[in-house]
XYZ file of C-alpha atoms in Angstrom:
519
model
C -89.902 -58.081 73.765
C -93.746 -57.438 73.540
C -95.901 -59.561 71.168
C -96.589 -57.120 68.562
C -93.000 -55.941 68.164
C -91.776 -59.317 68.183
C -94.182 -60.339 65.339
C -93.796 -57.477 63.590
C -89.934 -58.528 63.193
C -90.855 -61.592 62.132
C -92.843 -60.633 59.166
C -89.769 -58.059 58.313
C -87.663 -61.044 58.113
C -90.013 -63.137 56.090
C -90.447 -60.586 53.500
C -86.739 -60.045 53.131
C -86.216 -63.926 52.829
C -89.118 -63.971 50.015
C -87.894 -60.782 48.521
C -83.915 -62.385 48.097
C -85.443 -65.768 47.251
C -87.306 -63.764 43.880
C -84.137 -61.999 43.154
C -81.985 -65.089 43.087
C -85.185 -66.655 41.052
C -85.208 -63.590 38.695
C -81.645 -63.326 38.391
C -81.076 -67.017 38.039
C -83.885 -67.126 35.081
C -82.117 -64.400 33.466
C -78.500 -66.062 33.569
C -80.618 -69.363 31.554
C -81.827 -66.886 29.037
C -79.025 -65.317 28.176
C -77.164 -68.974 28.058
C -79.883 -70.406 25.494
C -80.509 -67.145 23.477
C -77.742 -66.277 21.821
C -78.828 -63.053 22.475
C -78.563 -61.445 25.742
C -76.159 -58.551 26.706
C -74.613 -59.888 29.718
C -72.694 -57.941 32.086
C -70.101 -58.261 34.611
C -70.800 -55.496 37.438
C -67.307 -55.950 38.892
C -65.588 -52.224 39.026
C -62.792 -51.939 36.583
C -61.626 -48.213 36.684
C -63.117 -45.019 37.837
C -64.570 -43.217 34.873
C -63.215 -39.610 34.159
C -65.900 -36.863 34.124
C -63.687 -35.156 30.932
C -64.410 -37.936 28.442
C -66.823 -36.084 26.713
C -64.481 -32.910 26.682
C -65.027 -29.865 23.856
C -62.386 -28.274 22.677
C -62.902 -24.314 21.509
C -61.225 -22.386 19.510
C -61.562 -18.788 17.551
C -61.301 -19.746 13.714
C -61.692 -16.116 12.429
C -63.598 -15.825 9.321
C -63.525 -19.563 8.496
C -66.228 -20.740 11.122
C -66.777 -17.625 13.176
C -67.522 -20.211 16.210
C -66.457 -17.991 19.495
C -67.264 -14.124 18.132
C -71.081 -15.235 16.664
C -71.280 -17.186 20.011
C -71.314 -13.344 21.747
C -74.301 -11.285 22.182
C -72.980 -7.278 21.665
C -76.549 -6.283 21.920
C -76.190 -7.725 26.017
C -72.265 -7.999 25.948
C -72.689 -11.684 27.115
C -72.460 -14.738 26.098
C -75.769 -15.175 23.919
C -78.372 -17.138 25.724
C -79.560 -19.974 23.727
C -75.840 -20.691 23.576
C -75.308 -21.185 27.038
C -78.223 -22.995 27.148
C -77.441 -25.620 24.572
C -73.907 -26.313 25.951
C -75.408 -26.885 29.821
C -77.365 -29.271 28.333
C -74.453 -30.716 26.710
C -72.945 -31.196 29.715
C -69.291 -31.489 28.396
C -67.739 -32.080 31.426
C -64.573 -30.082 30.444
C -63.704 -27.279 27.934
C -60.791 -26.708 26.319
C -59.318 -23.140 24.780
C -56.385 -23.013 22.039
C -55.978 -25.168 19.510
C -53.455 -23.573 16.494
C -54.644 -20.261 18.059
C -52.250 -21.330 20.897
C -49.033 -20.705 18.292
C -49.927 -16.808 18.423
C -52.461 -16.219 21.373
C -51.530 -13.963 24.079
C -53.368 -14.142 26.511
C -52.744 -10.630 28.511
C -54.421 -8.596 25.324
C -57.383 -10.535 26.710
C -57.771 -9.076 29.811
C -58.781 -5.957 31.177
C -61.506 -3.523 29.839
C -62.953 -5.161 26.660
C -63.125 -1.910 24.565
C -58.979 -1.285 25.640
C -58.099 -5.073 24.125
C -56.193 -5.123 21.175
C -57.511 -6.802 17.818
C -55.067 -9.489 16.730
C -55.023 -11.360 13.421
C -55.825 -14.725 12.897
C -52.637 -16.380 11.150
C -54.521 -19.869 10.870
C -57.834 -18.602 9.779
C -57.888 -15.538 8.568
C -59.856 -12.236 9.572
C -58.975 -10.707 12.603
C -60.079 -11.637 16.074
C -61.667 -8.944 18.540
C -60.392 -10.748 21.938
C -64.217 -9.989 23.271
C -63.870 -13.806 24.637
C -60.657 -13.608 26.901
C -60.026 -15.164 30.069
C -62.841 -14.222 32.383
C -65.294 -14.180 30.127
C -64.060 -18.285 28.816
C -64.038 -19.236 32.601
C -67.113 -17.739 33.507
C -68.960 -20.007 30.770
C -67.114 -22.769 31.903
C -68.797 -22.080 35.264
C -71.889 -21.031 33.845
C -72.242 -24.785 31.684
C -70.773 -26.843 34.927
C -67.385 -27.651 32.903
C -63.802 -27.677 34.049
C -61.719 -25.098 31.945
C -58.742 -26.397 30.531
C -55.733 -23.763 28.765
C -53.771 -24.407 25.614
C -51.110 -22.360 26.238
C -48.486 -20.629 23.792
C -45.818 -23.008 23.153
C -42.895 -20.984 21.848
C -45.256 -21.171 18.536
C -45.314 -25.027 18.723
C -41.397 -23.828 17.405
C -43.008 -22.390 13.835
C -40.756 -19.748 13.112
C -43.171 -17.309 11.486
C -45.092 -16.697 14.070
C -41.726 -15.053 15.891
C -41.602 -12.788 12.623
C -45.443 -11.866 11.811
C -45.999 -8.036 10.096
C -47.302 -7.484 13.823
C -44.225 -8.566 15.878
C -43.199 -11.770 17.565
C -46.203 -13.651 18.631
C -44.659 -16.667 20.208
C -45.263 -17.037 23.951
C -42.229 -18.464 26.342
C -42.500 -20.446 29.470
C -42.508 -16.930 31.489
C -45.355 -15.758 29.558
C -46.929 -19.462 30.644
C -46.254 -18.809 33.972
C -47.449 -15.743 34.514
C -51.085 -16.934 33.077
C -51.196 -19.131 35.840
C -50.522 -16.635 38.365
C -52.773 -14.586 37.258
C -55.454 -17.348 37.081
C -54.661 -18.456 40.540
C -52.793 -16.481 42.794
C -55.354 -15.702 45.306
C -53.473 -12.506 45.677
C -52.579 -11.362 41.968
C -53.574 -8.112 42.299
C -54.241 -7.228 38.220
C -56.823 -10.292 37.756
C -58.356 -8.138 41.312
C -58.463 -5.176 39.304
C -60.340 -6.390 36.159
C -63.435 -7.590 38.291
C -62.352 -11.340 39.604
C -61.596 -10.993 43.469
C -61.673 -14.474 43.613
C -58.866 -16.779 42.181
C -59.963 -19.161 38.793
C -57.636 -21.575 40.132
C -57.513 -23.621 36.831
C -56.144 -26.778 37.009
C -55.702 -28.148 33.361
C -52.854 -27.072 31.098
C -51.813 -28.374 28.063
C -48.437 -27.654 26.803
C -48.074 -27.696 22.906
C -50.502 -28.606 20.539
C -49.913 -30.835 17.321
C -46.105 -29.592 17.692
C -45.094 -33.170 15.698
C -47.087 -32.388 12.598
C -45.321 -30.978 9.587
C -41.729 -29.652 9.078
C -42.391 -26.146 10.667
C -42.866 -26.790 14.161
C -40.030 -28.102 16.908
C -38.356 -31.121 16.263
C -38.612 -33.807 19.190
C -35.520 -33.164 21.657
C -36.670 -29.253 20.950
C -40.263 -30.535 21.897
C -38.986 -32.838 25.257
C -36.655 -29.312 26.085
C -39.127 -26.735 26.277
C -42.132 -29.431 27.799
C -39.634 -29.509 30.895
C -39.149 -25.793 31.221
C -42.351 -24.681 30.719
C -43.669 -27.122 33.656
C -41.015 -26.287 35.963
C -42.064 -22.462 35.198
C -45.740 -23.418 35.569
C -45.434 -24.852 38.657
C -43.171 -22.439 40.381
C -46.462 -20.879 40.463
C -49.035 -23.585 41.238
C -48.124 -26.970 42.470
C -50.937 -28.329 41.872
C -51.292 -27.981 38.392
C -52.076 -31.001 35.635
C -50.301 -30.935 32.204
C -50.783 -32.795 29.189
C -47.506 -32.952 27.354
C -47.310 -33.739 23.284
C -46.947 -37.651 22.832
C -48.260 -37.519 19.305
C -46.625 -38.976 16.433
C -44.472 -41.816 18.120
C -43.295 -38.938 21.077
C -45.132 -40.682 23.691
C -41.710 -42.943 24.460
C -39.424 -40.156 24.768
C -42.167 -37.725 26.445
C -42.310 -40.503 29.263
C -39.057 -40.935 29.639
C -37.475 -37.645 29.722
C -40.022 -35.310 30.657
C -42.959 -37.271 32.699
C -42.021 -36.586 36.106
C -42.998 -32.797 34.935
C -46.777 -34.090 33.198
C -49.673 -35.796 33.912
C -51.056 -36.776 30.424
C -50.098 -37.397 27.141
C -52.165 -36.093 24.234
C -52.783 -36.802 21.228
C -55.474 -35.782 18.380
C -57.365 -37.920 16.541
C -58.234 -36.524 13.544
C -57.926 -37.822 9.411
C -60.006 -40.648 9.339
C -59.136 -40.927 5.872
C -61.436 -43.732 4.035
C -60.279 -47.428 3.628
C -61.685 -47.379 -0.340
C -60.383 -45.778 -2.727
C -62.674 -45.281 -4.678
C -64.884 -43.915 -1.487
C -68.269 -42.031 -1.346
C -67.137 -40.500 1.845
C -65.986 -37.720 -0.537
C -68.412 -34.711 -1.044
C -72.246 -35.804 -1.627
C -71.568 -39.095 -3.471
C -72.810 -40.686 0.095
C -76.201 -39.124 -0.827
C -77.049 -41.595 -3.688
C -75.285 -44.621 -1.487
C -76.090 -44.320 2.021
C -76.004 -47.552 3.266
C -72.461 -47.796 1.288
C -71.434 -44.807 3.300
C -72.716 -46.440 6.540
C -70.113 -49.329 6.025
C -67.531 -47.815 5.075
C -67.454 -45.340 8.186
C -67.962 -48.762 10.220
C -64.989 -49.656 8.301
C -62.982 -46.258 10.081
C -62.633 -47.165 13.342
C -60.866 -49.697 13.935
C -58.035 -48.840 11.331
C -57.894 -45.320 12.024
C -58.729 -44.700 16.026
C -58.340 -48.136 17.858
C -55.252 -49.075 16.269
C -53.799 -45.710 17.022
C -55.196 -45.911 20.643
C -54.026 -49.498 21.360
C -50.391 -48.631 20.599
C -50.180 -45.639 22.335
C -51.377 -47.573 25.321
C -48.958 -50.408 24.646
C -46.049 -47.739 24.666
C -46.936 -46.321 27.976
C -47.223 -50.007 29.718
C -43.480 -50.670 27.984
C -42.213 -47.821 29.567
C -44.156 -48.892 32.658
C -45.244 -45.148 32.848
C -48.976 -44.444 34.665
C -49.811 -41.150 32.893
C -53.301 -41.042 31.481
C -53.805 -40.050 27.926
C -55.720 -36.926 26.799
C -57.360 -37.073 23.635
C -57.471 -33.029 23.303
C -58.796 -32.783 19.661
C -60.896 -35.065 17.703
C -63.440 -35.648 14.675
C -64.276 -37.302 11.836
C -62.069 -35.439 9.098
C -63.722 -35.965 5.509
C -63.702 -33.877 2.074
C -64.676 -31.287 1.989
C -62.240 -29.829 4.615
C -64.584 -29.802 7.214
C -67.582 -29.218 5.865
C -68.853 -32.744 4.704
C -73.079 -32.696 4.848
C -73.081 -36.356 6.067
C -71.871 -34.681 9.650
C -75.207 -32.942 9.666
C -77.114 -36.046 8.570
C -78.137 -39.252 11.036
C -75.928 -41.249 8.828
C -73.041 -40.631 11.219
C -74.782 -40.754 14.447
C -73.403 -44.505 15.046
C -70.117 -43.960 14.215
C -69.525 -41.297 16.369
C -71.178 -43.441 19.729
C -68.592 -45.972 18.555
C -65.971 -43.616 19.195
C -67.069 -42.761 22.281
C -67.377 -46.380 23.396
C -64.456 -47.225 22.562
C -62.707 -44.264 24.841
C -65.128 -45.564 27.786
C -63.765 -48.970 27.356
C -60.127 -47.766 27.611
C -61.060 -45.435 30.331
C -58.249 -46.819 32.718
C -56.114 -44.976 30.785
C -58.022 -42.441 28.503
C -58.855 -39.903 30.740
C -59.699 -36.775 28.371
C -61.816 -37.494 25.084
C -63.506 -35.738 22.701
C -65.436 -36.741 19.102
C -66.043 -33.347 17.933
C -65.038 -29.910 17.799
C -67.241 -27.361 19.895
C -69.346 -24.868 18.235
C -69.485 -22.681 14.693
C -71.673 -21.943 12.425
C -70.081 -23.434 9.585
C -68.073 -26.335 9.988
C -69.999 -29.661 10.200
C -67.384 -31.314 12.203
C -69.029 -29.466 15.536
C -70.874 -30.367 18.526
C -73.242 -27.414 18.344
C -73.837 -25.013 15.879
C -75.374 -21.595 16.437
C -77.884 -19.583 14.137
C -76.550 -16.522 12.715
C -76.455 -13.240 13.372
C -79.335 -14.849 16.119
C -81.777 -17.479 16.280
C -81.277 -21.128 17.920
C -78.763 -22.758 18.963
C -78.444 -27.099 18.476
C -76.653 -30.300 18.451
C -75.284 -32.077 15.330
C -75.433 -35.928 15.691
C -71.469 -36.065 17.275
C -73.023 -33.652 20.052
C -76.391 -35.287 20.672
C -74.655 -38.623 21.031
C -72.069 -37.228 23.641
C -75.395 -35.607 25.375
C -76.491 -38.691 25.857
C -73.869 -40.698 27.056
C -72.736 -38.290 29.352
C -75.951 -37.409 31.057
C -76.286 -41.519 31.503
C -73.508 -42.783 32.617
C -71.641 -44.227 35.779
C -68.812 -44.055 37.579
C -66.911 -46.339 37.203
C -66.258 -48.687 34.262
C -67.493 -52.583 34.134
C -67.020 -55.160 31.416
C -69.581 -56.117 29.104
C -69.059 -60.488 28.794
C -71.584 -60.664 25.671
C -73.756 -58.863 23.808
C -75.258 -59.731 19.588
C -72.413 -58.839 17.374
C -74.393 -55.712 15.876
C -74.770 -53.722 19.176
C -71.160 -52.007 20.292
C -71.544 -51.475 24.007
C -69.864 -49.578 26.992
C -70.854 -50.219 30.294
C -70.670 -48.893 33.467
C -72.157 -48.663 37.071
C -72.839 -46.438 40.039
C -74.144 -48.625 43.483
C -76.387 -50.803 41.672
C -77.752 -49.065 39.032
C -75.770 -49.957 35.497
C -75.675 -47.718 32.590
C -75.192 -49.081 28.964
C -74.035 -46.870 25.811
C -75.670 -49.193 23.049
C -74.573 -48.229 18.876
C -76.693 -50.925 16.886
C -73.989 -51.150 13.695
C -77.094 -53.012 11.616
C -77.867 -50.804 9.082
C -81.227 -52.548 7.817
C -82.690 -54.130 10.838
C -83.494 -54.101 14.715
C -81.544 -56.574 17.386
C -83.132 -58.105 20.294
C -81.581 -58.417 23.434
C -82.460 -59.451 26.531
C -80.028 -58.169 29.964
C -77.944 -60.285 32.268
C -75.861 -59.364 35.275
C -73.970 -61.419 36.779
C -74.439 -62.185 40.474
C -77.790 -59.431 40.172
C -81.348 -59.594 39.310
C -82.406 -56.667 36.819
C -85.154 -55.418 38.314
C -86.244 -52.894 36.133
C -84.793 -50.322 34.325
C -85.448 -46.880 31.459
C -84.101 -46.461 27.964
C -83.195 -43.376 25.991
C -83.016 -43.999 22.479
C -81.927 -41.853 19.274
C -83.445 -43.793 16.346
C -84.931 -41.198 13.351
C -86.410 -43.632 10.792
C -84.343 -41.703 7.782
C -80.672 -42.518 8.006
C -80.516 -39.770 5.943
C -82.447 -37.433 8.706
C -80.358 -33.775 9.019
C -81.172 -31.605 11.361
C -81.087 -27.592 11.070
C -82.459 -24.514 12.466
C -85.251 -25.728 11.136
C -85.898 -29.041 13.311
C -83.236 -28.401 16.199
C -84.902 -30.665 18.293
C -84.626 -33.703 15.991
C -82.032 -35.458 17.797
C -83.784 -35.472 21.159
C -83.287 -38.872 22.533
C -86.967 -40.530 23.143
C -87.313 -42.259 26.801
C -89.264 -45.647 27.696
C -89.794 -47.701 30.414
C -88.101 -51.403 30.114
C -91.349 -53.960 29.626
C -92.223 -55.502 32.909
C -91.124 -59.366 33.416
C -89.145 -61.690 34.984
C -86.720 -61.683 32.065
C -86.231 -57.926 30.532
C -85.951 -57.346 26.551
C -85.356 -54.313 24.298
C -85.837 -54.475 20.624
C -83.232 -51.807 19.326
C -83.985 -50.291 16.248
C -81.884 -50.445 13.010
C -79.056 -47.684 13.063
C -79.904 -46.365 16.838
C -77.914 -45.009 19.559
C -79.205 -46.179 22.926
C -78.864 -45.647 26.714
C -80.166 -47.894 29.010
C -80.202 -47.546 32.541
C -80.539 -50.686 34.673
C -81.911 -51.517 38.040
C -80.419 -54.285 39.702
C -80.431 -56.068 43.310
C -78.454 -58.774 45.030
């Protein structure tokens, strides 16, 4: 070996010797902080579960003249979807988007297709008004593709069993497993020679299909063995037609046993909804705008929701699927914070909520090993404040409410898979995750009056460095409208330089922190 190659390994050798002897210093002086602080977030890096890319699904649905969410979403003036729209929801980044709802009990989906000026009107049983089927199945997928989400089907259940919508004024709306089946062949036979004709040579192939929606809520729709009946025929009809389809059966209301047992060789997830987060007190100021003159009473008492009203709920489900020893992954298809007024509660507009919602979304990350499909919100309207996004009408701007600038966030910074957080203050709420050795931390500081310090720990790794993108207006009260659309744009910093890294996180603030780290 000549001289100058020889010593030019050497140095290469000494630098990496000096370079692992100051990570093992660094990381070493970080594990004695976070031992004598009291306050350090410390982290275990070890991979728990792969995390889904659907956990920060949206769900839409047509709601006629109550929130008129998918017709104002449609440009006539272009015949598109309208651009600020698409724009918002890309940067969204849902993930996955979902299309039925209560619709499903009466949607068919074949006066959808073809020429847009031949399809049919229908009436909206659920909502009122009338729906112009403008937004049918090409044009849904094709915003799916256009926003980088996977589209995912609610499909006509036999009416979820509700009788009157087999005896409407217009006919018999109900759709049977048939009707189910030939949807997918139509989305996904690379053949089907109709979907050819109306403009897509290519198949959608669409993968996700949920069959039945809320069918255990009320006295109208099927009863359970009805339920566990028609879940097995319409999957064996599905996937006559595509194999390779995933369906989320019904396992709401204490069905998730029975779903498991007699029909889970024919589904892949279980779904529920988690919706009526009715208050803990009774004498609440969750109802209408008594929250205005007590904020910080509101603030606790939606701290107060979640473990009550979502975890609980969550935990058991879980617990029934390990009973029956059954490895389906849930599906959390529909979800938001329900308050008085029927959805249309100000505080959803307002900051206040902005923590409460991250918790939510938290606490799905931290069961991702079995929650698989999640959502906090409902997609887009004009009315409704339980949305993600709400468009400007007839035109204008499109933007986030807080539920949909928190799931912004956390999805654009996140990992892959999940890791468990060891430690952390008892204000911050924290999911954590990694990708190679970069971890990413969703951070909800529950203190309503004042910031918590932390300093960051890894186990095994030196932090190195790292970025933080933080939501934090100074108003709890801060709303945001067409107005200030923009409010809600998370602000990014740099993590301070040293051998041992801090963040001060301000009162009320939503956080995501993305950390370097080395062996």
């Amino acid at each position: 070996m000549k001289r100058r190659r020889f010593l030019s390994k050497i140095t290469s050798a000494t630098v990496g010797v000096v370079a692992a002897t100051e990570l093992r210093v660094r990381a070493q002086a970080q594990a004695i902080e976070a031992a004598s602080s009291g306050g350090a977030i410390v982290i275990d890096p070890k991979p728990q579960f792969d995390i889904s890319p659907h956990l920060y699904m949206q769900f839409m649905e047509p709601l006629g003249v109550t929130d008129s969410s998918v017709e104002a979403a449609w440009d006539y003036e272009q015949d598109d979807w309208r651009k600020d729209f698409v724009e918002t929801t890309r940067d969204l980044a849902p993930g996955m988007m979902r299309f039925g709802g209560l619709l499903s009990r009466y949607y068919k989906w074949r006066e959808g297709v073809g020429p847009a000026a031949k399809r049919p009107p229908y009436r909206n049983y659920v909502w009122g008004g009338k729906e112009t089927h403008r937004a049918g199945t090409h044009e849904f997928v094709d915003f799916c593709r256009r926003v980088e989400a996977e589209p995912m089907y609610c499909v006509n259940f036999l009416g979820d069993g509700d009788k009157r919508y087999a005896n409407t004024r217009e006919g018999n709306r109900t759709g049977d497993a048939r009707e189910a089946a030939d949807w997918v062949s139509y989305a996904n036979d690379p053949d089907h020679a109709e979907r050819k004709a109306n403009g897509a040579a290519q198949p959608f192939n669409l993968k996700f299909w949920q069959l039945g929606n809320e069918t255990s809520y009320g006295n109208s729709c099927f009863k359970k063995d009805e339920a566990m009946a028609a879940t097995i025929e319409f999957a064996r009809a599905m996937r006559e037609r595509d194999p390779k389809l995933k369906l989320i059966g019904w396992g709401d209301s204490g069905w998730a046993a029975d779903l498991v047992d007699r029909a889970g060789e024919h589904i892949d997830y279980v779904a529920v909804h988690m919706m009526g987060q009715t208050p803990m007190a009774r004498e609440t100021v969750l109802r209408g705008n008594r929250y205005q003159a007590e904020p910080e009473r509101a603030w606790q008492e939606l701290m107060e929701l979640i473990a009550p009203r979502i975890e609980r709920k969550l935990v058991e489900l879980e617990q029934t699927l390990v009973q029956r020893r059954s490895r389906h992954s849930i599906a959390i298809t529909e979800g938001h914070l329900s308050l008085a007024p029927h959805n249309s509660n100000q505080i959803l507009t307002e900051w206040l909520t902005g923590v409460y919602h991250a918790r939510v979304m938290n606490l799905y990350q931290r069961h991702g090993a079995t929650v698989k499909i999640s959502t906090a919100a409902d997609f887009d309207g004009n009315r409704w404040t339980t949305n993600a996004l709400v468009h400007q009408v007839p035109a204008g701007v499109s933007y986030l409410l807080p539920a949909g600038a928190v799931m912004r966030l956390f999805k654009r910074h996140n990992g892959a898979q999940g890791v468990t957080v060891k430690s952390a203050p008892s204000n911050l709420d924290i999911a954590a995750s990694r990708t190679g050795n970069k971890l990413f931390l969703h951070i909800a500081n529950m203190n309503y009056a004042g910031a918590t310090e932390a300093t960051f720990a890894v186990n095994d790794l030196g932090v190195t460095g790292g970025r933080v993108w933080e939501i934090s207006p100074e108003n709890p009260r801060q709303e945001i409208s067409p107005l200030n659309p923009d409010v809600f744009t998370p602000r990014e910093r740099a993590l301070p330089q040293g051998e041992v890294l801090k963040w001060r996180f301000p009162a009320r603030s939503v956080s995501a922190v993305e950390l370097e780290c080395r062996v």
